[in-house]
Tab-separated table of C-alpha atoms in Angstrom:
chain	number	residue	atom	x	y	z
A	1	MET	CA	196.214	97.371	74.478
A	2	GLN	CA	194.856	100.895	75.212
A	3	ALA	CA	195.897	103.490	72.475
A	4	THR	CA	198.442	106.008	74.307
A	5	ALA	CA	201.168	106.384	71.643
A	6	GLN	CA	201.272	109.462	69.325
A	7	ILE	CA	203.914	107.485	66.907
A	8	GLY	CA	205.425	104.095	66.319
A	9	VAL	CA	208.493	102.958	65.131
A	10	THR	CA	208.671	99.633	63.685
A	11	GLY	CA	212.497	98.277	62.762
A	12	LEU	CA	214.790	98.954	65.870
A	13	ALA	CA	217.949	98.622	64.285
A	14	VAL	CA	220.455	101.527	64.825
A	15	MET	CA	218.400	104.422	63.058
A	16	GLY	CA	215.085	103.116	64.038
A	17	ARG	CA	216.008	102.760	67.684
A	18	ASN	CA	217.525	106.298	67.781
A	19	LEU	CA	214.593	107.777	66.302
A	20	ALA	CA	212.385	106.228	68.864
A	21	ARG	CA	214.454	107.220	71.709
A	22	ASN	CA	214.653	110.806	70.095
A	23	PHE	CA	210.792	111.020	70.113
A	24	ALA	CA	210.579	109.606	73.549
A	25	ARG	CA	213.023	112.496	74.898
A	26	HIS	CA	210.743	114.934	73.224
A	27	GLY	CA	207.943	113.872	75.245
A	28	TYR	CA	205.916	111.705	72.970
A	29	THR	CA	204.944	108.255	74.196
A	30	VAL	CA	206.285	105.984	71.527
A	31	ALA	CA	205.273	102.345	70.498
A	32	VAL	CA	208.289	100.040	69.398
A	33	HIS	CA	207.854	97.029	67.528
A	34	ASN	CA	210.421	94.730	65.627
A	35	ARG	CA	210.336	91.408	63.845
A	36	THR	CA	212.590	90.154	66.533
A	37	PRO	CA	211.036	91.035	70.161
A	38	ALA	CA	214.301	90.507	71.738
A	39	ARG	CA	215.278	94.093	69.833
A	40	THR	CA	212.181	95.327	71.130
A	41	LYS	CA	212.562	94.373	74.734
A	42	ALA	CA	216.495	95.551	74.912
A	43	LEU	CA	215.429	98.954	73.672
A	44	VAL	CA	212.819	99.363	76.503
A	45	GLU	CA	215.269	98.022	79.241
A	46	GLU	CA	218.061	100.048	78.140
A	47	PHE	CA	216.604	103.288	77.519
A	48	GLY	CA	213.173	103.123	79.175
A	49	HIS	CA	214.317	105.622	81.437
A	50	GLU	CA	214.725	108.388	78.633
A	51	GLY	CA	210.750	108.395	77.949
A	52	ALA	CA	207.677	106.622	77.194
A	53	PHE	CA	207.880	103.445	75.416
A	54	VAL	CA	205.063	101.198	74.473
A	55	ALA	CA	206.465	97.619	73.759
A	56	ALA	CA	204.467	95.656	71.161
A	57	GLY	CA	205.288	92.149	70.343
A	58	SER	CA	202.932	91.611	67.010
A	59	ALA	CA	201.508	94.025	64.484
A	60	GLU	CA	198.225	94.012	66.040
A	61	GLU	CA	199.271	95.194	69.365
A	62	PHE	CA	201.431	97.987	67.748
A	63	VAL	CA	198.671	99.486	65.655
A	64	ALA	CA	196.345	98.964	68.680
A	65	ALA	CA	198.814	101.288	71.126
A	66	LEU	CA	198.578	104.195	68.289
A	67	GLU	CA	196.479	106.931	68.784
A	68	ARG	CA	194.195	108.207	65.868
A	69	PRO	CA	195.124	109.257	63.528
A	70	ARG	CA	197.795	106.581	63.602
A	71	ARG	CA	201.328	107.467	63.079
A	72	LEU	CA	203.480	104.596	62.028
A	73	MET	CA	206.925	104.858	60.967
A	74	ILE	CA	208.926	102.180	59.002
A	75	MET	CA	212.629	102.025	59.506
A	76	VAL	CA	213.710	98.749	57.489
A	77	GLN	CA	215.807	98.138	54.616
A	78	ALA	CA	214.590	99.622	51.499
A	79	GLY	CA	213.039	97.678	48.743
A	80	ALA	CA	210.990	94.559	49.522
A	81	ALA	CA	211.353	94.462	52.916
A	82	THR	CA	209.442	97.945	53.114
A	83	ASP	CA	206.773	96.501	50.773
A	84	ALA	CA	206.450	93.618	53.060
A	85	VAL	CA	205.930	95.878	56.246
A	86	ILE	CA	203.372	97.861	54.022
A	87	GLU	CA	201.309	94.858	53.621
A	88	GLU	CA	201.507	93.677	56.940
A	89	PHE	CA	200.225	96.785	58.440
A	90	ALA	CA	198.086	98.558	56.101
A	91	PRO	CA	195.116	96.106	56.391
A	92	LEU	CA	195.039	97.091	60.091
A	93	LEU	CA	195.138	100.658	59.855
A	94	GLU	CA	192.056	102.883	59.122
A	95	PRO	CA	191.378	106.118	56.686
A	96	GLY	CA	193.376	109.044	57.797
A	97	ASP	CA	196.236	106.962	59.214
A	98	MET	CA	199.547	107.531	58.075
A	99	ILE	CA	202.519	105.329	57.354
A	100	ILE	CA	205.805	106.984	57.192
A	101	ASP	CA	208.972	105.389	55.491
A	102	GLY	CA	212.132	106.836	56.683
A	103	GLY	CA	214.638	104.796	55.095
A	104	ASN	CA	216.676	105.422	51.728
A	105	ALA	CA	213.663	104.370	49.889
A	106	HIS	CA	213.855	105.050	45.740
A	107	PHE	CA	211.508	108.099	45.160
A	108	ALA	CA	209.676	105.832	42.501
A	109	ASP	CA	209.014	103.275	44.840
A	110	THR	CA	207.706	105.951	47.049
A	111	ARG	CA	205.365	107.392	44.303
A	112	ARG	CA	204.061	103.894	44.023
A	113	ARG	CA	203.448	103.249	47.510
A	114	GLU	CA	201.922	106.520	47.828
A	115	ARG	CA	199.167	106.103	45.066
A	116	SER	CA	198.360	102.845	46.076
A	117	LEU	CA	197.859	103.549	49.930
A	118	ARG	CA	195.947	106.813	48.702
A	119	GLU	CA	193.151	104.548	47.132
A	120	ARG	CA	192.916	102.933	50.484
A	121	GLY	CA	192.578	106.217	52.421
A	122	ILE	CA	195.832	106.057	54.132
A	123	HIS	CA	198.340	108.679	53.768
A	124	PHE	CA	201.927	107.484	52.938
A	125	VAL	CA	204.993	109.830	53.746
A	126	GLY	CA	208.271	109.214	52.236
A	127	ALA	CA	210.425	111.212	54.731
A	128	GLY	CA	214.335	111.332	53.842
A	129	VAL	CA	216.018	111.515	57.545
A	130	SER	CA	219.819	112.505	57.124
A	131	GLY	CA	222.628	112.530	59.841
A	132	GLY	CA	223.359	109.024	60.402
A	133	GLU	CA	222.499	107.326	63.868
A	134	GLU	CA	223.914	110.684	65.690
A	135	GLY	CA	221.683	112.662	63.768
A	136	ALA	CA	218.625	110.253	64.502
A	137	LEU	CA	219.199	110.556	68.155
A	138	ASN	CA	220.121	114.094	68.652
A	139	GLY	CA	218.387	116.013	65.896
A	140	PRO	CA	218.593	114.809	62.031
A	141	SER	CA	217.745	116.807	59.052
A	142	ILE	CA	214.301	115.382	57.960
A	143	MET	CA	212.919	115.661	54.385
A	144	PRO	CA	209.203	114.592	54.479
A	145	GLY	CA	206.971	114.140	51.040
A	146	GLY	CA	203.312	113.175	50.862
A	147	SER	CA	199.857	115.100	51.174
A	148	PRO	CA	199.653	118.565	53.050
A	149	GLU	CA	197.142	116.927	55.124
A	150	SER	CA	199.875	114.173	56.662
A	151	TYR	CA	202.427	117.056	57.179
A	152	ALA	CA	199.852	119.070	59.261
A	153	SER	CA	199.766	116.257	61.658
A	154	LEU	CA	203.177	114.609	61.341
A	155	GLY	CA	205.048	118.142	60.952
A	156	PRO	CA	204.893	119.419	64.234
A	157	MET	CA	206.690	116.326	65.900
A	158	PHE	CA	209.137	116.223	62.929
A	159	GLU	CA	209.862	119.829	63.719
A	160	LYS	CA	210.472	119.032	67.322
A	161	ILE	CA	212.940	116.434	67.025
A	162	SER	CA	214.721	117.654	64.018
A	163	ALA	CA	218.209	119.795	64.136
A	164	LYS	CA	217.847	123.585	64.827
A	165	VAL	CA	219.684	126.460	63.156
A	166	ASP	CA	219.193	129.802	64.286
A	167	GLY	CA	216.069	128.343	66.310
A	168	GLU	CA	214.599	126.991	62.766
A	169	PRO	CA	213.709	123.212	62.562
A	170	CYS	CA	215.778	121.761	59.944
A	171	THR	CA	212.438	119.809	58.528
A	172	THR	CA	210.033	121.220	56.083
A	173	HIS	CA	206.924	119.810	53.666
A	174	VAL	CA	209.334	119.208	50.667
A	175	GLY	CA	206.182	118.279	48.097
A	176	THR	CA	203.949	115.366	47.360
A	177	ASP	CA	204.200	111.700	46.994
A	178	GLY	CA	208.148	110.854	46.207
A	179	ALA	CA	209.209	114.412	46.502
A	180	GLY	CA	210.883	113.997	49.900
A	181	HIS	CA	212.789	110.936	49.162
A	182	PHE	CA	213.747	112.470	45.830
A	183	VAL	CA	215.528	115.386	47.701
A	184	LYS	CA	217.158	112.853	49.946
A	185	MET	CA	218.661	111.257	47.061
A	186	VAL	CA	219.920	114.272	45.479
A	187	HIS	CA	221.302	115.399	48.917
A	188	ASN	CA	223.311	112.070	49.149
A	189	GLY	CA	224.292	112.593	45.557
A	190	ILE	CA	225.596	116.216	46.525
A	191	GLU	CA	227.353	114.205	49.407
A	192	TYR	CA	229.079	111.978	46.861
A	193	ALA	CA	230.606	114.967	45.030
A	194	ASP	CA	231.354	116.891	48.388
A	195	MET	CA	232.960	114.222	49.387
A	196	GLN	CA	235.094	113.394	46.143
A	197	LEU	CA	236.076	117.016	45.781
A	198	ILE	CA	237.444	116.838	49.450
A	199	GLY	CA	239.691	113.833	48.849
A	200	GLU	CA	240.863	115.039	45.567
A	201	ALA	CA	242.264	118.429	47.367
A	202	TYR	CA	243.740	116.060	50.334
A	203	ASP	CA	245.416	114.209	47.358
A	204	LEU	CA	247.000	117.180	45.646
A	205	LEU	CA	248.129	118.620	48.594
A	206	ARG	CA	249.722	115.422	49.556
A	207	GLN	CA	251.196	114.608	46.300
A	208	VAL	CA	251.963	117.755	44.662
A	209	ALA	CA	252.794	120.160	47.542
A	210	GLY	CA	254.421	117.082	49.366
A	211	LEU	CA	252.595	117.594	52.864
A	212	SER	CA	251.868	115.177	55.789
A	213	PRO	CA	248.509	113.994	56.613
A	214	ALA	CA	248.861	115.842	59.913
A	215	ALA	CA	249.912	119.164	58.030
A	216	ILE	CA	246.762	118.676	55.867
A	217	ALA	CA	244.753	118.313	58.695
A	218	GLU	CA	245.702	121.633	60.118
A	219	ILE	CA	245.050	123.283	56.810
A	220	PHE	CA	241.603	121.783	56.484
A	221	ARG	CA	241.025	123.127	60.171
A	222	ASP	CA	242.045	126.446	58.964
A	223	TRP	CA	239.712	126.132	55.926
A	224	ASN	CA	236.406	125.061	58.378
A	225	LYS	CA	236.935	128.785	60.006
A	226	GLY	CA	236.068	130.315	56.463
A	227	ARG	CA	233.598	129.929	53.703
A	228	LEU	CA	234.438	125.892	53.592
A	229	ASP	CA	233.036	125.707	57.026
A	230	SER	CA	231.189	122.251	57.149
A	231	TYR	CA	230.584	119.173	58.797
A	232	LEU	CA	232.562	117.292	56.199
A	233	ILE	CA	235.542	119.385	56.138
A	234	GLU	CA	235.594	119.302	60.099
A	235	ILE	CA	235.413	115.259	60.081
A	236	THR	CA	238.068	115.283	57.299
A	237	ALA	CA	240.566	117.060	59.518
A	238	GLU	CA	240.081	114.498	62.466
A	239	VAL	CA	240.514	111.828	60.113
A	240	LEU	CA	243.571	113.073	58.538
A	241	SER	CA	244.955	113.601	61.936
A	242	HIS	CA	244.473	110.228	63.620
A	243	VAL	CA	247.297	108.103	63.565
A	244	ASP	CA	246.872	104.076	63.964
A	245	ALA	CA	247.872	102.646	67.322
A	246	ALA	CA	248.795	99.507	65.821
A	247	THR	CA	251.411	100.722	63.411
A	248	GLY	CA	251.947	104.472	64.252
A	249	ARG	CA	251.486	105.436	60.637
A	250	PRO	CA	248.815	107.916	59.559
A	251	PHE	CA	245.412	106.257	59.999
A	252	VAL	CA	244.611	107.342	56.348
A	253	ASP	CA	247.621	105.202	55.037
A	254	VAL	CA	246.399	102.072	56.487
A	255	VAL	CA	243.128	101.676	55.200
A	256	ALA	CA	242.288	100.232	51.871
A	257	ASP	CA	241.904	102.968	49.055
A	258	ALA	CA	238.641	101.353	47.850
A	259	ALA	CA	235.468	103.064	48.778
A	260	GLY	CA	232.147	101.535	49.173
A	261	GLN	CA	228.582	102.761	48.516
A	262	LYS	CA	225.197	102.135	49.336
A	263	GLY	CA	223.234	103.165	45.937
A	264	THR	CA	222.010	106.429	46.409
A	265	GLY	CA	224.621	108.354	44.466
A	266	ARG	CA	224.206	105.729	41.842
A	267	TRP	CA	220.278	106.362	42.023
A	268	THR	CA	221.108	109.876	41.389
A	269	VAL	CA	223.050	109.513	38.539
A	270	GLN	CA	220.829	107.169	37.082
A	271	THR	CA	217.788	109.327	37.487
A	272	ALA	CA	219.530	112.327	36.047
A	273	LEU	CA	220.431	110.569	32.889
A	274	GLU	CA	216.405	109.877	32.641
A	275	LEU	CA	215.424	113.587	33.294
A	276	GLY	CA	218.384	114.872	30.996
A	277	SER	CA	219.820	116.669	33.972
A	278	PRO	CA	223.737	116.946	33.734
A	279	VAL	CA	225.088	116.188	37.115
A	280	THR	CA	228.475	115.642	35.935
A	281	ALA	CA	230.330	116.509	39.095
A	282	ILE	CA	228.352	113.830	41.204
A	283	ALA	CA	228.292	111.312	38.285
A	284	GLN	CA	232.159	111.357	38.085
A	285	ALA	CA	232.369	111.393	42.208
A	286	THR	CA	230.181	107.896	41.948
A	287	PHE	CA	232.459	106.709	39.069
A	288	ALA	CA	235.199	107.788	41.329
A	289	ARG	CA	234.253	105.221	43.946
A	290	ALA	CA	233.556	102.405	41.487
A	291	ALA	CA	237.012	102.847	40.184
A	292	SER	CA	238.393	102.701	43.215
A	293	GLY	CA	237.231	99.045	43.755
A	294	GLN	CA	238.483	97.972	40.538
A	295	SER	CA	241.325	95.745	41.842
A	296	ALA	CA	242.101	94.032	38.883
A	297	LEU	CA	241.942	96.755	36.462
A	298	ARG	CA	244.110	98.950	38.776
A	299	HIS	CA	246.615	96.123	39.096
A	300	ALA	CA	246.800	96.159	35.044
A	301	TYR	CA	247.271	99.630	34.649
A	302	ARG	CA	249.667	100.289	37.958
A	303	GLY	CA	253.116	100.952	36.184
A	304	LEU	CA	251.962	102.702	32.971
A	305	PRO	CA	253.507	105.794	32.512
A	306	GLY	CA	252.177	109.252	34.052
A	307	GLY	CA	252.847	112.628	34.773
A	308	THR	CA	256.160	114.414	35.621
A	309	SER	CA	257.362	115.353	39.215
A	310	TRP	CA	259.008	118.231	40.797
A	311	ASP	CA	259.555	119.530	44.579
A	312	LEU	CA	257.939	122.532	45.472
A	313	THR	CA	259.535	125.164	47.554
A	314	PRO	CA	257.605	126.072	50.818
A	315	TYR	CA	256.523	129.545	49.200
A	316	GLU	CA	255.176	127.472	46.192
A	317	ALA	CA	253.525	124.905	48.358
A	318	GLN	CA	251.791	127.748	50.270
A	319	ARG	CA	250.565	129.119	46.873
A	320	PHE	CA	249.555	125.793	45.850
A	321	THR	CA	247.536	125.170	48.806
A	322	ALA	CA	245.740	128.722	48.622
A	323	GLN	CA	244.575	127.552	44.781
A	324	VAL	CA	243.470	124.007	45.678
A	325	GLU	CA	241.049	126.079	48.222
A	326	GLN	CA	239.920	128.410	45.468
A	327	ALA	CA	239.447	125.290	43.109
A	328	LEU	CA	237.643	122.979	46.010
A	329	TYR	CA	234.921	125.992	46.730
A	330	ALA	CA	234.477	126.722	42.858
A	331	SER	CA	233.822	123.015	42.108
A	332	LYS	CA	231.386	122.674	45.430
A	333	VAL	CA	229.451	125.465	44.000
A	334	ILE	CA	229.037	123.622	40.677
A	335	ALA	CA	228.391	120.290	42.461
A	336	TYR	CA	225.381	121.961	44.486
A	337	ASP	CA	224.116	124.094	41.559
A	338	GLN	CA	223.963	120.562	39.756
A	339	GLY	CA	221.771	119.245	42.573
A	340	TRP	CA	219.558	122.323	42.751
A	341	LYS	CA	218.930	122.166	39.171
A	342	MET	CA	218.086	118.178	38.960
A	343	ILE	CA	215.450	119.070	41.888
A	344	LEU	CA	214.296	121.698	39.740
A	345	ASP	CA	214.012	119.386	36.418
A	346	ALA	CA	212.400	116.793	38.792
A	347	ALA	CA	209.535	119.262	40.104
A	348	GLU	CA	208.964	120.028	36.254
A	349	GLU	CA	208.923	116.322	35.141
A	350	PHE	CA	206.726	115.164	38.495
A	351	GLY	CA	204.558	118.194	38.935
A	352	TRP	CA	206.125	118.993	42.468
A	353	GLU	CA	206.236	122.557	43.728
A	354	ILE	CA	209.505	122.519	45.880
A	355	ASP	CA	210.931	125.471	47.513
A	356	LEU	CA	214.728	125.316	46.979
A	357	GLY	CA	215.335	128.015	49.644
A	358	ALA	CA	213.358	125.792	51.895
A	359	VAL	CA	215.699	122.774	51.346
A	360	ALA	CA	218.760	125.088	51.558
A	361	LYS	CA	217.468	125.720	55.139
A	362	ILE	CA	216.691	122.619	56.493
A	363	TRP	CA	220.126	121.241	55.399
A	364	ARG	CA	221.992	123.619	57.244
A	365	GLY	CA	221.915	121.383	60.407
A	366	GLY	CA	221.315	117.736	61.133
A	367	CYS	CA	222.456	116.368	57.468
A	368	ILE	CA	225.846	115.127	56.423
A	369	ILE	CA	226.312	117.911	53.805
A	370	ARG	CA	225.583	120.572	56.662
A	371	ALA	CA	227.507	123.669	56.099
A	372	ALA	CA	227.394	127.462	56.555
A	373	PHE	CA	227.496	127.810	52.842
A	374	LEU	CA	224.062	126.572	52.669
A	375	ASP	CA	222.816	129.571	54.565
A	376	ARG	CA	224.201	131.734	51.678
A	377	ILE	CA	221.858	129.482	49.316
A	378	ARG	CA	218.963	130.313	51.670
A	379	ALA	CA	219.624	133.641	51.116
A	380	ALA	CA	220.036	133.614	47.355
A	381	TYR	CA	216.770	132.219	47.176
A	382	ALA	CA	215.032	134.553	49.461
A	383	ALA	CA	216.177	137.534	47.390
A	384	ASP	CA	214.935	135.732	44.079
A	385	PRO	CA	212.812	132.475	44.352
A	386	GLY	CA	213.059	132.218	40.562
A	387	LEU	CA	216.916	131.789	40.552
A	388	VAL	CA	217.496	129.114	37.849
A	389	SER	CA	221.354	128.744	38.971
A	390	LEU	CA	223.178	129.821	42.136
A	391	LEU	CA	225.542	131.407	39.549
A	392	SER	CA	222.800	133.947	38.832
A	393	ASP	CA	223.206	135.291	42.251
A	394	THR	CA	225.889	138.047	42.122
A	395	GLY	CA	227.741	137.021	45.087
A	396	PHE	CA	228.577	133.562	43.726
A	397	ALA	CA	229.257	134.498	40.263
A	398	ALA	CA	231.793	137.122	41.707
A	399	GLU	CA	233.381	134.389	43.683
A	400	ILE	CA	233.436	132.066	40.616
A	401	LYS	CA	235.116	134.815	38.856
A	402	ASP	CA	237.742	135.129	41.646
A	403	ALA	CA	238.427	131.403	41.392
A	404	GLN	CA	239.109	131.282	37.419
A	405	VAL	CA	242.783	131.412	37.491
A	406	PRO	CA	243.617	128.924	40.254
A	407	TRP	CA	241.167	126.440	39.555
A	408	ARG	CA	242.258	126.261	36.058
A	409	GLU	CA	245.735	126.261	37.396
A	410	VAL	CA	245.449	123.102	39.991
A	411	ILE	CA	243.496	121.193	37.266
A	412	ALA	CA	246.428	122.014	35.035
A	413	THR	CA	248.706	120.938	37.345
A	414	ALA	CA	247.100	117.631	38.569
A	415	ALA	CA	247.075	116.747	34.713
A	416	ARG	CA	250.973	117.676	34.194
A	417	ARG	CA	251.521	115.493	37.547
A	418	GLY	CA	249.281	112.657	37.000
A	419	VAL	CA	247.060	113.562	40.036
A	420	PRO	CA	243.579	112.103	38.873
A	421	VAL	CA	240.695	115.144	39.754
A	422	PRO	CA	237.564	113.798	38.223
A	423	ALA	CA	235.300	115.936	40.077
A	424	PHE	CA	237.362	119.014	39.921
A	425	SER	CA	237.578	118.531	36.320
A	426	ALA	CA	234.058	117.531	35.697
A	427	ALA	CA	232.940	120.684	37.622
A	428	LEU	CA	234.967	122.957	35.499
A	429	SER	CA	234.121	121.564	32.080
A	430	TYR	CA	230.371	121.988	33.197
A	431	TYR	CA	231.044	125.319	33.758
A	432	ASP	CA	232.702	126.210	30.942
A	433	SER	CA	229.964	124.094	28.878
A	434	LEU	CA	227.099	126.632	30.065
A	435	ARG	CA	229.404	129.751	29.659
A	436	ALA	CA	230.260	128.902	25.888
A	437	ASP	CA	228.603	130.660	23.126
A	438	ARG	CA	228.535	127.895	20.815
A	439	LEU	CA	229.189	124.135	21.696
A	440	PRO	CA	230.312	121.101	19.470
A	441	ALA	CA	226.758	119.756	19.755
A	442	ALA	CA	226.147	121.191	16.187
A	443	LEU	CA	228.420	118.867	15.030
A	444	THR	CA	226.896	116.114	17.040
A	445	GLN	CA	223.540	116.958	15.297
A	446	GLY	CA	225.221	116.713	11.756
A	447	GLN	CA	226.527	113.423	12.652
A	448	ARG	CA	223.227	112.175	13.768
A	449	ASP	CA	221.237	113.302	10.871
A	450	TYR	CA	224.296	111.694	8.436
A	451	PHE	CA	223.812	108.228	9.747
A	452	GLY	CA	220.417	108.260	10.698
A	453	ALA	CA	218.550	111.018	9.415
A	454	HIS	CA	217.375	112.437	12.719
A	455	THR	CA	217.306	115.989	11.461
A	456	TYR	CA	218.534	119.159	13.020
A	457	ARG	CA	217.348	122.726	13.838
A	458	ARG	CA	219.202	125.657	12.402
A	459	VAL	CA	220.042	129.150	13.745
A	460	ASP	CA	218.622	131.344	10.912
A	461	ARG	CA	215.097	129.950	10.290
A	462	GLU	CA	212.060	127.805	12.446
A	463	GLY	CA	211.586	124.176	11.931
A	464	SER	CA	213.450	120.762	11.808
A	465	PHE	CA	215.603	119.897	8.573
A	466	HIS	CA	217.378	116.975	7.045
A	467	THR	CA	220.185	116.994	4.534
A	468	LEU	CA	220.077	114.153	1.687
A	469	TRP	CA	223.645	113.248	2.489
A	470	GLY	CA	223.872	110.270	-0.280
A	471	THR	CA	222.988	112.875	-3.458
A	472	ALA	CA	225.276	114.775	-5.454
A	473	ASP	CA	223.951	118.169	-4.417
A	474	ARG	CA	223.518	117.278	-0.728
A	475	ALA	CA	220.024	118.837	-0.913
A	476	GLU	CA	218.530	120.252	2.501
A	477	THR	CA	214.697	119.262	2.879
A	478	GLN	CA	212.430	120.513	5.692
A	479	ALA	CA	211.105	117.667	7.936
């Protein structure tokens, strides 16, 4: 087979198929391959008019169709399936060729694969791809890691097929080895938090303000014209306004209230614990999904006493709605700030150089959390690349200050009414923890020293100390 394809895609489920079509639509010749040849044939027959495809029936034919340096993109299930495909294709490649994993791989697996293939002279690129099947076809946000040399060859292609905002492509070289998949993982963690916060806002408007799904949809449409302008707010309005054809009831009332997850939110929380990065809003959003699926436990709790209930006047409902918008925005800022700090913590741990402003820029389009808000984050890092926190930016700090009273009142109202707001509450507690002059961690250190002689530090002199708790005079020793 003659080498005519600039890129190849193996794994032609929806995401792989749509990425292959996206490349072809942008003028690239694309080699396509699937473990099941019928899927390859179907793609070419159905979409062959969109561009130039080379159908390959075997791994050898697939590799032979690729121009050097070969760019081979894997779009298969994360884990063992990805390792199996790598082992199938790597022996057929030559030094300088590239394998790109566009799936939702764990970044630690990507680091391992990159290290192994580097020893064989093959570039391995872990590329996070966000935007779902529509984004894959029409322009996703792409987060590639790997060597600078691989991005020099592959980057222009990603820039061409990615989403564009203000003419700028929603892709950049994130960093070495697993940096791209790490940033995609954090993106998904933020997505969990964003969705949970929106869900809590909806629940408050329904249960406290007494509004119908259709009325709440209009509120979200209004919010989408302002600082909360985002894809998730937009689709929330569409979901809430939808009416079930079979029953005539609001769609949201006929859907089971148990949310699924594919694991990336859980990975974010697990990794945050390992890094010591307190992503509390993301964690609570992930646990909220887990709790929603605990049917037996929920049945056991159902009927237990909760909060008090009272009706709001139209004026009170309007005022409460404005407060919920403030609480939602403030909590969103905190959730994003937690994600950004987690990326900083990982960059320090793994030796990555990640431009946080560039991350905000490539998330403005194509991805699930795309939002106008991200352009403000990009601008904040452009003004000060060394920002430790979004709240170090005067604009965000001023908005958080303005949100103080309504944010706290909303959470207090939720507690009195018995409406669960785990992500709202976690975001506010995180904010209060970091702004506090003193935390009860001093007591925790004393407890740890008492039962385990783990020592503690003092505020008035250097060093580590231990109190002899079992002695009469409880003398202090320096460790």
